[in-house]
Structure formats: C-alpha cells, structure tokens
Coordinates of C-alpha atoms in Angstrom, one line a residue:
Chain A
X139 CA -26.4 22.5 5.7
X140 CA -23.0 21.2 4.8
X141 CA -22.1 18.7 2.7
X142 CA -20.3 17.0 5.7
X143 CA -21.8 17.1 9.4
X144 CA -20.0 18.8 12.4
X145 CA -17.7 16.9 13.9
X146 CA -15.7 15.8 10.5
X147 CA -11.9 16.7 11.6
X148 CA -11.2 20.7 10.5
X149 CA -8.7 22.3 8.5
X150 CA -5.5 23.5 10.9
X151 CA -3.3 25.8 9.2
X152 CA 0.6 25.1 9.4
X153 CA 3.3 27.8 8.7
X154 CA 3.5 27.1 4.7
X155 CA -0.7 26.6 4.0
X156 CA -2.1 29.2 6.1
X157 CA -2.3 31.9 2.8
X158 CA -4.2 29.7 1.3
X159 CA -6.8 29.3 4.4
X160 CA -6.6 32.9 4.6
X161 CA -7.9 33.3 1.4
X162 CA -10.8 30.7 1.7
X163 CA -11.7 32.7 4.8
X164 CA -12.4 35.4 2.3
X165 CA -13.8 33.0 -0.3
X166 CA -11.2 33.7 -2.6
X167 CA -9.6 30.1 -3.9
X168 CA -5.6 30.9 -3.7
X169 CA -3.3 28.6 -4.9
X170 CA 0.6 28.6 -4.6
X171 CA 2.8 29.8 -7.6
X172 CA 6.3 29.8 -8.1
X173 CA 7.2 34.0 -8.3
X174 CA 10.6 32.8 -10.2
X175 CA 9.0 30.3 -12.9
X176 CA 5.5 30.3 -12.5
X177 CA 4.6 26.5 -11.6
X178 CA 1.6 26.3 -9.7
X179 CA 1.8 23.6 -6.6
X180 CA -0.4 22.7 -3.9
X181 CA -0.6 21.3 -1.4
X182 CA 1.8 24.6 -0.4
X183 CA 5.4 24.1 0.3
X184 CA 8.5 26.4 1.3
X185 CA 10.3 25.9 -1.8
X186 CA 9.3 25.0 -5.6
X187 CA 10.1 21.6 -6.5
X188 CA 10.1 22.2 -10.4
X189 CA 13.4 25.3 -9.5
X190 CA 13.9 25.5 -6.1
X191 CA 13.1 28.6 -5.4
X192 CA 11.7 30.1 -2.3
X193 CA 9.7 33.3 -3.8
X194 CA 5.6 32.2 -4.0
X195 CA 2.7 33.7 -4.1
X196 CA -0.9 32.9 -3.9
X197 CA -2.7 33.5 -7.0
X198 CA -6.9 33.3 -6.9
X199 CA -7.6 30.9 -9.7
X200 CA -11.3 30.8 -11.7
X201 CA -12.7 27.8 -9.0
X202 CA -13.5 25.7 -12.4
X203 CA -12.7 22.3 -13.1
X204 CA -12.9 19.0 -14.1
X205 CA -13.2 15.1 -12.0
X206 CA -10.1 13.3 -12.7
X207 CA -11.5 10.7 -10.2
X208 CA -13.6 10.3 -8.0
X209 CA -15.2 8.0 -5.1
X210 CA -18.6 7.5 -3.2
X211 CA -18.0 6.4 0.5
X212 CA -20.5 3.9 1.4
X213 CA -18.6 2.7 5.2
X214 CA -18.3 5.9 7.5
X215 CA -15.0 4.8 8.8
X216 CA -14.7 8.0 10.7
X217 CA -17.7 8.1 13.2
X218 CA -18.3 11.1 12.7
X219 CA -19.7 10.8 9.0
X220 CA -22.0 7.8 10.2
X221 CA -25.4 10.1 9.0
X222 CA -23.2 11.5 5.5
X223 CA -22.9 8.4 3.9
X224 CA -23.3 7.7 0.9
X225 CA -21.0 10.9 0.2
X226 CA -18.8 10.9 -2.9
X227 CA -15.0 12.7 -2.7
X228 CA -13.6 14.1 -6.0
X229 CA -10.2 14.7 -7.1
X230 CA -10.9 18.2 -9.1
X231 CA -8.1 19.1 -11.7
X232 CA -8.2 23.0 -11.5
X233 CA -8.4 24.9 -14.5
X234 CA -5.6 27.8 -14.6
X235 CA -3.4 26.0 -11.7
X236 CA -1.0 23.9 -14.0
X237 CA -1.9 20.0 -12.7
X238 CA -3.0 21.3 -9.2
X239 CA -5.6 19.0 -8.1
X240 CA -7.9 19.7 -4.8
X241 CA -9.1 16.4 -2.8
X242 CA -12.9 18.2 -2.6
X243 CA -16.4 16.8 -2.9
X244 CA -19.2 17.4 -5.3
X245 CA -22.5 18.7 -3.3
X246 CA -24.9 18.6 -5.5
X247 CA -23.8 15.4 -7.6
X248 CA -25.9 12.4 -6.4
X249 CA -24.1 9.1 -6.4
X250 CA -25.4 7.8 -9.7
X251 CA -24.6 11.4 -11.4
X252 CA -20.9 11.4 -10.5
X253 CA -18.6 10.8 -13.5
X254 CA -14.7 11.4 -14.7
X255 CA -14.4 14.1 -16.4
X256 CA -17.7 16.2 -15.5
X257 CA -17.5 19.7 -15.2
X258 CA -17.6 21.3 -11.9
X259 CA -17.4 24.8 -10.2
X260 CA -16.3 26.1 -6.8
X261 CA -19.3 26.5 -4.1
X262 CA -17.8 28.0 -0.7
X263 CA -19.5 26.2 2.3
X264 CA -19.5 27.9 5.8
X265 CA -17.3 26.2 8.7
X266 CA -18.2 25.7 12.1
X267 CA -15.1 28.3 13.3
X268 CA -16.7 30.7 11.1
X269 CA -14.0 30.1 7.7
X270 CA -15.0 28.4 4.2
X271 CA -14.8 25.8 2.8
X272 CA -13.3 25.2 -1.2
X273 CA -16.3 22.7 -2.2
X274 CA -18.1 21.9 -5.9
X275 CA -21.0 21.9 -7.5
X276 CA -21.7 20.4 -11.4
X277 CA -21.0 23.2 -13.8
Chain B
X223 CA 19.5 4.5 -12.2
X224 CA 20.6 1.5 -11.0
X225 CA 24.2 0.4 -11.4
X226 CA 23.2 -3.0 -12.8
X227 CA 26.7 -4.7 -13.3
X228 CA 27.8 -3.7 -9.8
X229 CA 24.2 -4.8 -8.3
X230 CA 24.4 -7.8 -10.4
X231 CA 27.3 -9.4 -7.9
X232 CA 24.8 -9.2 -5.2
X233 CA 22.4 -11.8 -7.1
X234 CA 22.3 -15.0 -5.1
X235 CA 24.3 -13.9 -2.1
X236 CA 22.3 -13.8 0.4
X237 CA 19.3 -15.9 1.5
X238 CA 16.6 -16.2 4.2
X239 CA 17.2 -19.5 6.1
X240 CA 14.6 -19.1 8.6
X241 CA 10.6 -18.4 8.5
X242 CA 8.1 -18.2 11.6
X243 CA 4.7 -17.2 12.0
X244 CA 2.8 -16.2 15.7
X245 CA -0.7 -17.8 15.5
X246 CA -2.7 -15.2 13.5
X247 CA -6.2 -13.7 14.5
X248 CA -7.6 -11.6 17.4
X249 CA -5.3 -12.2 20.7
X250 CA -6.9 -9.3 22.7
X251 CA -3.8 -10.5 25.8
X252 CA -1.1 -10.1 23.7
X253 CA 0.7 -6.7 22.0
X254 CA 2.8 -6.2 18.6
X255 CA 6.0 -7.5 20.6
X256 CA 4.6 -10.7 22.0
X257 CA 3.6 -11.8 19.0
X258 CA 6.7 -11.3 16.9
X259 CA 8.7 -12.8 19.6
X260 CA 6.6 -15.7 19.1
X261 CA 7.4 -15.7 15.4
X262 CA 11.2 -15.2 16.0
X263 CA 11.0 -18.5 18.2
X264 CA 9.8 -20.4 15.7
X265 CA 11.9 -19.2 12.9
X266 CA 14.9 -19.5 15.3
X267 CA 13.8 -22.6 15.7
X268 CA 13.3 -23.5 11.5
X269 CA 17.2 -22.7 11.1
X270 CA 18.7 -24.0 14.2
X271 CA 20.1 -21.0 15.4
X272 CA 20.0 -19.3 18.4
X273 CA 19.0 -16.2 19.7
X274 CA 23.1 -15.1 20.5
X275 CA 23.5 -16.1 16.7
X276 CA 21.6 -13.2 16.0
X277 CA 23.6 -9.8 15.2
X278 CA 21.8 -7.4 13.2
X279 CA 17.9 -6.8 14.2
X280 CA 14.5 -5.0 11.7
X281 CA 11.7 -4.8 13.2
X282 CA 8.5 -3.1 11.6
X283 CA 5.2 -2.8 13.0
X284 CA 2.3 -0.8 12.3
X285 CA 1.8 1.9 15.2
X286 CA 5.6 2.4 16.0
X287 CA 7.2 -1.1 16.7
X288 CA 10.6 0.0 18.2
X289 CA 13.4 -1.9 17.4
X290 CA 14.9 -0.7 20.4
X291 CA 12.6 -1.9 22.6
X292 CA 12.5 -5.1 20.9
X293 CA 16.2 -5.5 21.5
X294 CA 15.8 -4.7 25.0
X295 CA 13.1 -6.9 25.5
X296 CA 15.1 -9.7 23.6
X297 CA 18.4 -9.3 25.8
X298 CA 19.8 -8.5 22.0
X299 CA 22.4 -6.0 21.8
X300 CA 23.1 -6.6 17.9
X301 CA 25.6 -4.2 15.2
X302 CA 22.8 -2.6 14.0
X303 CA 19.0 -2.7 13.8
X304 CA 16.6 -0.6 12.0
X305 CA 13.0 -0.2 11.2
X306 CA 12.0 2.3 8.4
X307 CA 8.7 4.6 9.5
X308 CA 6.8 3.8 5.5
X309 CA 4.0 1.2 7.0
X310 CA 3.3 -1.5 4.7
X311 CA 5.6 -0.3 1.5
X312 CA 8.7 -1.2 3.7
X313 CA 8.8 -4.8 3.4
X314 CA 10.8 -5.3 0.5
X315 CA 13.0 -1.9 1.5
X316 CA 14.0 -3.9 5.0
X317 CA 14.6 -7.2 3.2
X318 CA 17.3 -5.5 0.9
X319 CA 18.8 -3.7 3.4
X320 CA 19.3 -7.0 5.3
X321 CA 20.8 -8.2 2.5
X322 CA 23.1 -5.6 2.2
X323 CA 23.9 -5.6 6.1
X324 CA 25.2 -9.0 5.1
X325 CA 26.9 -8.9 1.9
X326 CA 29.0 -6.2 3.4
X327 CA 30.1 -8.2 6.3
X328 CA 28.4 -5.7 8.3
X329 CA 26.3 -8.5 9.8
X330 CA 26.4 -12.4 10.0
X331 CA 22.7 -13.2 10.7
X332 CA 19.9 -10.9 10.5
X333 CA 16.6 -11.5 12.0
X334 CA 13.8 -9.5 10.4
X335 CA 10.5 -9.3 13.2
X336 CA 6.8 -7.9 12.6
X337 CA 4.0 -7.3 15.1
X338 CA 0.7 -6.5 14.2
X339 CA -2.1 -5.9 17.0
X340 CA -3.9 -3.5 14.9
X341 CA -7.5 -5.8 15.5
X342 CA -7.0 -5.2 19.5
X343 CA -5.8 -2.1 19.1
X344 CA -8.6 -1.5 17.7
X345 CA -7.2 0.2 14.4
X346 CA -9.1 0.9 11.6
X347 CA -6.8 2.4 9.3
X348 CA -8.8 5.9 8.7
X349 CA -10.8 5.8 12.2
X350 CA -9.9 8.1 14.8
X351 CA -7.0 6.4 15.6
X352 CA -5.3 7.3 12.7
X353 CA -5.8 11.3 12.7
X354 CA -2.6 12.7 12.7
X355 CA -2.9 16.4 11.4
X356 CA 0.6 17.6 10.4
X357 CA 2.1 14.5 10.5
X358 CA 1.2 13.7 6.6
X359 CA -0.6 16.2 4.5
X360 CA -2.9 13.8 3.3
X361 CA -4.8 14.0 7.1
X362 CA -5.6 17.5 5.9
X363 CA -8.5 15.7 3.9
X364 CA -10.5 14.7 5.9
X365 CA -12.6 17.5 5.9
X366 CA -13.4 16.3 2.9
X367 CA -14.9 12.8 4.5
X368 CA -11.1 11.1 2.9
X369 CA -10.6 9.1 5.6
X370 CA -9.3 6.0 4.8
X371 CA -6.8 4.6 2.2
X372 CA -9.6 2.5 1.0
X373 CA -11.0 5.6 -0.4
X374 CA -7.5 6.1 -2.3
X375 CA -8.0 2.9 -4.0
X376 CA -11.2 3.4 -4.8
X377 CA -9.9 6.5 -6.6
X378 CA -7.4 4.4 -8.5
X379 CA -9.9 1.4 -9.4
X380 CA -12.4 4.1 -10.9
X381 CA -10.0 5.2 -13.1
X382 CA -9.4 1.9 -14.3
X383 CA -12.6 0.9 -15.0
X384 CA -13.1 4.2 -17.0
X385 CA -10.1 4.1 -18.5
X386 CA -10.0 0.2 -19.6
X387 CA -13.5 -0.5 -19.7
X388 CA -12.9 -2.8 -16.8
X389 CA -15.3 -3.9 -14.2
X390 CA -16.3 -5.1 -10.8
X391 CA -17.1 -8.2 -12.6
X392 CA -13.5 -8.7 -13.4
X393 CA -11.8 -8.0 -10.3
X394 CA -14.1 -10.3 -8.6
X395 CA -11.7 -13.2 -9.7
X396 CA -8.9 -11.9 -7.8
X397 CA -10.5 -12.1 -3.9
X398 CA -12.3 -15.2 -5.2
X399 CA -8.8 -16.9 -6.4
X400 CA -7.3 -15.9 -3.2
X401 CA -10.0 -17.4 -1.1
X402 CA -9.9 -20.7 -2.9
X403 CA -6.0 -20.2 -2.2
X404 CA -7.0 -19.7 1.6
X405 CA -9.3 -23.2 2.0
X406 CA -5.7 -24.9 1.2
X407 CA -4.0 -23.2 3.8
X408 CA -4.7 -24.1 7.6
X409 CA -2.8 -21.0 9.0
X410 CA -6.0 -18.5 6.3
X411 CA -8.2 -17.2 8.4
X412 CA -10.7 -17.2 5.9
X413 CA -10.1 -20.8 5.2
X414 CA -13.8 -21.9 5.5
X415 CA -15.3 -19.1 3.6
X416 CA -15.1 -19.6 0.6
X417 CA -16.6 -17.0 -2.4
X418 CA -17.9 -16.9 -5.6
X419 CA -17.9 -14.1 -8.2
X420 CA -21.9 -13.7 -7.4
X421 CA -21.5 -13.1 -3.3
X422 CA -18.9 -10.7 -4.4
X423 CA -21.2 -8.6 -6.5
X424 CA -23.9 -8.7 -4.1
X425 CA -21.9 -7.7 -1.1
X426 CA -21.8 -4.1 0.0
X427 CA -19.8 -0.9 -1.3
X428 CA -17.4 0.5 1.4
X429 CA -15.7 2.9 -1.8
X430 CA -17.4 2.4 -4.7
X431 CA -16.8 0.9 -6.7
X432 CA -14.4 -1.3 -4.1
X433 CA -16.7 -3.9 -2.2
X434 CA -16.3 -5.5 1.2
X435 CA -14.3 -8.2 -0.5
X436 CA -12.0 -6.3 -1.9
X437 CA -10.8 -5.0 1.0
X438 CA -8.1 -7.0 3.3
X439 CA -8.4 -8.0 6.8
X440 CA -7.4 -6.9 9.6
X441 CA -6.2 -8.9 12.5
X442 CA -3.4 -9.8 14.8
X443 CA 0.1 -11.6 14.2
X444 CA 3.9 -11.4 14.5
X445 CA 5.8 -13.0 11.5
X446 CA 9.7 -13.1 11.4
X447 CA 12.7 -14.1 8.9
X448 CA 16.2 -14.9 9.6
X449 CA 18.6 -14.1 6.7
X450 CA 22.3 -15.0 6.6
X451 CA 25.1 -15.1 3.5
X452 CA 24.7 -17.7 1.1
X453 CA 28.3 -19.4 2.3
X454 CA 26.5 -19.4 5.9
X455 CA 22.7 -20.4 4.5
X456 CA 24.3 -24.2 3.3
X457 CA 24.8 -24.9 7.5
X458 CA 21.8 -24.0 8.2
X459 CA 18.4 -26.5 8.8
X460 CA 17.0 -26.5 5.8
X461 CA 17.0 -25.5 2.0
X462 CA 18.0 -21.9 1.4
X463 CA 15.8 -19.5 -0.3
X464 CA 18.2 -17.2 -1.9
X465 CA 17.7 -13.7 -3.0
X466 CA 18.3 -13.8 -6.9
X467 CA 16.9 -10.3 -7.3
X468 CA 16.1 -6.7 -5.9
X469 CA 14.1 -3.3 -7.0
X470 CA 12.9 -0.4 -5.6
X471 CA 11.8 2.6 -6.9
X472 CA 10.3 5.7 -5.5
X473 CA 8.6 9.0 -6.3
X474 CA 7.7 11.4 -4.3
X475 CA 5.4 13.7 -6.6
X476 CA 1.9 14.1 -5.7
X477 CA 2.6 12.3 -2.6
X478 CA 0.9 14.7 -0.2
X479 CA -2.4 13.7 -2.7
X480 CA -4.3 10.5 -2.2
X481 CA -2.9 7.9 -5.0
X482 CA -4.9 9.0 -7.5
X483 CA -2.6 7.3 -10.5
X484 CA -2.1 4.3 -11.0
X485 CA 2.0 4.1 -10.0
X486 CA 2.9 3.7 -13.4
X487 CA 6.1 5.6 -12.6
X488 CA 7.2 3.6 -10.1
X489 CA 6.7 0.0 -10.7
X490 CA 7.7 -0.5 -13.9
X491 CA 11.8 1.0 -13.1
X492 CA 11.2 -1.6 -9.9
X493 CA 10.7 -4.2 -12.0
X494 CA 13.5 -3.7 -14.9
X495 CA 15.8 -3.1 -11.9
X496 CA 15.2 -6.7 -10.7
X497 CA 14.7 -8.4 -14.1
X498 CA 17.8 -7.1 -14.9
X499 CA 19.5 -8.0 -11.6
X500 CA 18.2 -11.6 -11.5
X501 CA 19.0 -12.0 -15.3
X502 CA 15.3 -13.6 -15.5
X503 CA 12.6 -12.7 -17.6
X504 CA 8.6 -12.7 -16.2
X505 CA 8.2 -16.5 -18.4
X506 CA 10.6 -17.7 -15.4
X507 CA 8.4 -16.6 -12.3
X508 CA 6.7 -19.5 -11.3
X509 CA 4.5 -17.7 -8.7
X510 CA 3.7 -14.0 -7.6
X511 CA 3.4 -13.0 -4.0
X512 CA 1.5 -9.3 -4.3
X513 CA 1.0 -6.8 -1.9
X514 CA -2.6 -6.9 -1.7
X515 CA -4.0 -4.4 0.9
X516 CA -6.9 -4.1 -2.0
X517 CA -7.8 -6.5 -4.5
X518 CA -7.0 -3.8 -7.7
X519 CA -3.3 -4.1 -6.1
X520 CA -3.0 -7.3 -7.6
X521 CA -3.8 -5.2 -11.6
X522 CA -1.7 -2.8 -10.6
X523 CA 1.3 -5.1 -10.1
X524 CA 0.4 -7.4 -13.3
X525 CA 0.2 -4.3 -15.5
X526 CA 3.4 -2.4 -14.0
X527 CA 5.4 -5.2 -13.9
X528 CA 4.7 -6.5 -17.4
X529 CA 3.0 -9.9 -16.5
X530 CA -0.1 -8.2 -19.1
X531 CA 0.5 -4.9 -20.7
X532 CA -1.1 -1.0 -18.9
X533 CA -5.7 -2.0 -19.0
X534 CA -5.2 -5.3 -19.5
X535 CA -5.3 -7.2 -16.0
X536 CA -9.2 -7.5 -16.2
X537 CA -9.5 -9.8 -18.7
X538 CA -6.2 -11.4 -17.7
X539 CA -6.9 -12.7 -14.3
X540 CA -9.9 -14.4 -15.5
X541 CA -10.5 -18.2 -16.2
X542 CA -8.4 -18.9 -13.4
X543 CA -5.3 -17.8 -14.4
X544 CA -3.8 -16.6 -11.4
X545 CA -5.2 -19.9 -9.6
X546 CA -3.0 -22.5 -8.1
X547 CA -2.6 -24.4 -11.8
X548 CA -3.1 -21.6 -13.5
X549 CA -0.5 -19.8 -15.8
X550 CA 0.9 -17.5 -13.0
X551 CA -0.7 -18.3 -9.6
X552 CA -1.3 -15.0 -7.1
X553 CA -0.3 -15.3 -3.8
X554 CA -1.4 -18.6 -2.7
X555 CA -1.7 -18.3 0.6
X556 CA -4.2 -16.2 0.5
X557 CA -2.6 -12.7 1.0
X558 CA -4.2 -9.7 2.6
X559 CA -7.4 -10.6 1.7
X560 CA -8.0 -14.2 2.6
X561 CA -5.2 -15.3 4.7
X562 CA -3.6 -12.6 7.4
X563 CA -3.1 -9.0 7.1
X564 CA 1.2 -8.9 8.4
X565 CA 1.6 -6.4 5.5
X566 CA 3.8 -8.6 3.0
X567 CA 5.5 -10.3 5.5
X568 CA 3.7 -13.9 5.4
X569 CA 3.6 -13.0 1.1
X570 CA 8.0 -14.0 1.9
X571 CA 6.8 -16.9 4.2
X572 CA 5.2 -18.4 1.4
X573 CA 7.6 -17.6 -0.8
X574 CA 9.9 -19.9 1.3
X575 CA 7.6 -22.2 1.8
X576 CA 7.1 -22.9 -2.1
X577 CA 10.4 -22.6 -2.8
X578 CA 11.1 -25.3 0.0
X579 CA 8.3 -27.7 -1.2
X580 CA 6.4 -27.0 1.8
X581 CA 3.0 -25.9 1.2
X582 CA 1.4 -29.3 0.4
X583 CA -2.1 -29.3 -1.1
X584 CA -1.1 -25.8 -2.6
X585 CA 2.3 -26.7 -3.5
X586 CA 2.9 -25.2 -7.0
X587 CA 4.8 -28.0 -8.8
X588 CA 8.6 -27.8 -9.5
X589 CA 8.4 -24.0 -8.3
X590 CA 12.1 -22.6 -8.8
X591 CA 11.4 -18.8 -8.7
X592 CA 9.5 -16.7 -6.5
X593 CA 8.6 -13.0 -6.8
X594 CA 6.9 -10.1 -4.3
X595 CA 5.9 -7.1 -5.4
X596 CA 4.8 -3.9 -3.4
X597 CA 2.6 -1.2 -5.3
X598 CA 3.2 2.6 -4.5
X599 CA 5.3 5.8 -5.0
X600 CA 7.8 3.6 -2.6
X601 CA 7.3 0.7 -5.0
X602 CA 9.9 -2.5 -4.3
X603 CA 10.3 -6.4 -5.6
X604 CA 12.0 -9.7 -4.2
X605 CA 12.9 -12.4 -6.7
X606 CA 13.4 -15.5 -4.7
X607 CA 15.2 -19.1 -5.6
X608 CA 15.9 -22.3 -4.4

C-alpha cells in the first residue's frame, strides 16, 4: 500500500520536468545537471541559473540522503489524506546532486522516529497510472 | 544594493492620512469588493477626502482582486493602479510603490484597498481550492501530502528548535502575547479568548511541531489606506503618519522548494536598507507590527532584523517582553493570529493608530516610531512616524 492513499493530487509532467518522470517511470532517480559546468538543479529548469546555459542532462544519482527537515502532518487539509494522517514530509538533501533537495516522505519512519539529519535511502512506490514514485526509507 | 543617499531624500515624504477597516469576521452576503469598498468609505471618511480626490488606485486581494474591476465598480478612472500577484508578501511592496507614485508627482492621493472573503469562499489555503498544478512548482508536492504552507513553516520551526535548542514552550508566548493584545482591542476577533502557555501545549498538532495556535485565522474583511505627499498630508483630517523608512529584499533561490530556511538572506539586507534610510537604529522602534501568518514569523523577524541576534528569539520573547509594556511590544492588535487575518494590512492600521494616540487601553505610551516587517524570499519593512 502507499504511503499516501489514492486520490492525493498526481505528478503532471510539464515540457522542462518530464525526463525526470521518465526516469522515475523506470525507477531510475534522474536529476538535472548543467552539461557546461556541472551544477546539479532541481526542480528542472530550461536554463542553468549558476551559467546560463541551456545544455542539461539527467544524471541517475545513488537515491541516498540525509533529512534537512522535516514535518509530521497531523490536519489533512487536503481531503483526500483524511485516513493518512499522522504522515510526516521530509526535505531529503541528496547525496551526489550538489544542494538538490526532494520534498519526499519517509515510509517507514514513525512520527516519534523522525529526526534532522537521519539517514535515508530511495524506496520507489507504484502510482495509480502505473509510474513511480521517488519515496524514502531509514538507511 | 540600494542607493542609500539617493533613497535617503525619500525619508519623510510621504505619509498615509487615511485608515479604514470593513467589519471583520464571516459575511457569507458580501465578496472581497464589498468589503474593501466598505473600508475605503471609512478611510475616505478619516481624511476628509473624497472619492474624486482619489487618483492613483492598489488593490490586493487573495484569489485575484482586480483593480480594474474595482475601478469600475468605484466610477474611478485614476493615473494608475496596480496590484502585484505575491499574496501576502505584497503589502509593504504596494505601500512603497505608493509612495513612490507620489514622490514623483505621478499621483496626488493614492488609495491602497484589500478584500479578503477567503472564510466564505471557503479557502483553506492548501484545500482543494488552492491546487494549481503548473501555476507554482511548489503544487507539484502534493503528492507528497505538502499541502499547505502551514507545513512549510513547520519545516522552518523544526529547524529551529534543532538548531537553537528552542521549543514549543517558548513560542507559546508569542500567540499568548497577541491574544492578551486582542482582549484590548474591540475590532480582535478573538478578543474574549484569551490563552495561556498551558492550553497552548495541550492543543492539537496541525504540523508538528506547529499547534492550532500557532496558526492564524482566517476570516473575512476589507481594510484600506489613503496616502498623499507630506506637503498635502498637513491639510488633511488628522495627524500624519509619515513614512520615515523603506526595505525590500528578494531572492529567488530555492523558491520552487517549500521555505525550508529560515530567510536569513533576505531580511537582514531588508532591514539595513531601512535602518539606513530612516537614519534610526532598532533602540528607536517603539513597537513592531510583524507579519504573522504563523506564530515562528514573529522569531524570524526578531532574529533577521536584529532585535536578538540568529537562535536567540526563544528566550527573548519571554517574560513578556513583546507585551504591551514590555521592552518591544509585537503587534498589539493582535495580528494574524488573534485579531483578523487582512494579510498585514490592519498590522499598518495599527501602526497609524499608535502613532495617532488612538488605540486607547493598548495605547503604547509616547509611541514615535513604528515598524512592519514581512518574512520571505520577497522580504519588505515600513518604518512609520508621527
């Protein structure tokens, strides 16, 4: 089962991101590079804000990383999410991204277990239109 | 950077002559115009000008108040109007631009209107209403059950308390100062609930480790200013409030991200900026009007703007003193969370108000400067002065 019930809104892809659902569609975490100077960004973009180049790529990164911050929703604002709560969201600081961070959640962390700075690692969670979700689990 | 010297001639030239507020609550018969227009009536009516006096219009609004529409509905046909599409950060933005619509001679009198439905409307800030995919980036996470900018808070107050060693404890005295703020004011809606540091701890998460208190309210209300130039402010009805001061700052970084940091690289250029216009330092401000969507707002604008240095604000707002009587009273009319949620504009109101000798039973004595700050990556600040 999902860390999140059906009806929480879905991922649509726009003309810059949709590389990067590709590649969670083929469980492969891809994340935006700079092909002139190397600077990892995300969310994705048309051009690099560090040197303004248009040339990127998207460069599968180890899925390892670390809770810069984190929250545990207690009030489903969203009505859909009324039987998730209490659910925590984590910011995740990649490792081997530069200071990418992914807005993500931890599934296996229970509310009392969730700290800054714990170790997590990338656990790919099946979507309803038959993609996957980037999602963590404690390392 | 700033041009100081040249902003430095625009210190004391302009200054807001006029305040109203719509009666604030739930008005499920009235919409976000209504309600403003009832505000520009009485603030009309605070200055003793007329509506035909009137030649530049801002109008701001959550949900898409139209300053066109406004005008029409007005029978105003002004030199320019404006709103600026940033929710609650624009405040301060719209303020200086009115000033500067007037210090150029663009405009002679500049009426500033807000309308707020959002209880009717039935907006919840992260419920349905607000899913806009493609519009921001940030709706993209709400896969991940990020749906509300409580949750982005919650983010930043986490990292404070594990960063400073702060607690919930702590910023229990903000929301309990503003409510004891609110029983003085007879326009709070919360003016007969009051709250202690205990009730506080014992109420319920919404983002932990924010609680229900720490949250603002939402509700219905219009609130509108009239500004003018400082020759034109001595003819009007009563005292001038003049605008000593002006910041902004903005970053744009990491804004497709939840705030996550705590705008330390935003604030703190806001606040120089205006220091430095104002030629005042922070021992001069005799009152604070914050931008207080979430209770850890009011740290965040203490710390950033140098009123208690970067992890300090826990211990600071303790022992009452950002009470009324206290060393730097915080938004004593109650703000966001006690009083009326019109995104910062009642925080000018009372401003005015103090700075005018107005607000009775939570007058603060002999108060001679006034200051709002906004928190965010569009940070701003408004140093007032009778």
């Amino acid at each position: 089962m999902a860390y999140l019930p059906e009806g929480t809104p879905l991922p649509a892809a726009d003309l810059d991101d949709s590389p990067y659902w590709e590649g969670c569609r083929r469980r492969e975490l891809r994340i935006q590079r700079c092909a002139d100077c190397g600077r990892f960004r995300h969310p994705p973009s048309p051009v690099c804000p560090a040197c303004r180049s248009f040339g990127a790529e998207f460069v599968e990164v180890p899925g390892t990383g670390t809770v810069f911050t984190y929250t545990v929703a207690h009030h489903p604002v969203h009505p859909a999410l009324k039987a998730a709560v209490p659910y925590n969201i984590a910011v995740v600081l990649l490792d081997g991204a530069g200071d990418v961070r992914l807005v993500s959640n931890v599934v296996d962390a229970r509310p009392g277990e969730m700290a800054v700075g714990m170790r997590v690692r990338l656990r790919w969670e099946p979507t309803s239109d038959g993609s996957y979700l980037p999602r963590f689990e404690k390392a | 950077m700033p041009d100081l010297e040249r902003l430095k001639r625009l210190r004391n030239r302009t200054a807001i002559v006029g305040v109203g507020a719509s009666r604030q609550g739930t008005f499920p018969d009235l919409d976000p115009y209504t309600l403003a227009i009832e505000a520009f009536r009485s603030a009309l009516d605070d200055c003793g000008l007329v509506r035909g006096d009137i030649d530049g219009l801002i109008v701001q609004g959550p949900g898409g108040v139209s300053f066109v529409r406004m005008g029409e509905m007005l029978g105003l046909n002004p030199v320019a109007g404006a709103t600026f599409d940033i929710g609650g950060f624009a405040t301060g933005p719209l303020i200086q631009y009115a000033a500067l619509l007037l210090d150029s001679g663009i405009c002679r009198n500049v009426a500033l209107l807000y309308g707020n439905a959002s209880r009717t409307e039935g907006r919840r800030f992260g419920g349905e209403t607000t899913v806009t995919p493609g519009r921001e980036y940030s709706s993209a996470f709400y896969y991940y059950g990020l749906t509300s900018p409580g949750a982005a808070s919650a983010f930043q107050a986490r990292l404070h308390f594990e960063t400073y060693g702060t607690t919930s404890r702590q910023l229990a005295a903000v929301p309990v100062a503003q409510r004891r703020h609110a029983a003085l004011n007879p326009q709070a809606i919360k003016k007969d609930s009051p709250l202690t540091v205990e009730k506080h701890q014992r109420s319920r998460f919404i983002c932990e480790p924010l609680r229900l208190y720490d949250y603002c309210l939402i509700n219905d209300g219009g609130v509108a200013l009239i500004m003018t130039t400082a020759e034109r402010a001595k003819d009007r009805r009563k005292r001038p409030v003049y605008l000593m001061g002006l910041g902004r700052h903005d970053t744009y970084r990491h804004s497709s991200l939840p705030n996550y940091l705590l705008w330390r690289e935003t604030m703190p250029m806001a606040a120089e900026m205006a220091f430095g216009m104002a030629g005042i330092g922070r021992d001069d401000v005799d009152a604070l009007m914050i931008y207080d969507s979430f209770s850890i707002n009011i740290w965040f604008a203490l710390e950033n703007f140098g009123f208690c240095k970067p992890g300090e604000a826990g211990a600071f707002t303790q022992d009452g003193r950002i009470e009324l009587g206290g060393e730097i009273p915080v938004n004593t009319h109650g703000g966001h969370l006690a009083e009326s949620y019109m995104q910062g504009w009642l925080h000018q109101v009372e401003a005015v108000r103090q700075l005018r000798g107005e607000c009775g039973a939570r007058q603060v004595r002999g108060a001679e400067i006034v200051q709002y700050i906004c928190r965010g990556n569009v940070a701003s600040t408004l140093i007032y002065r009778n």
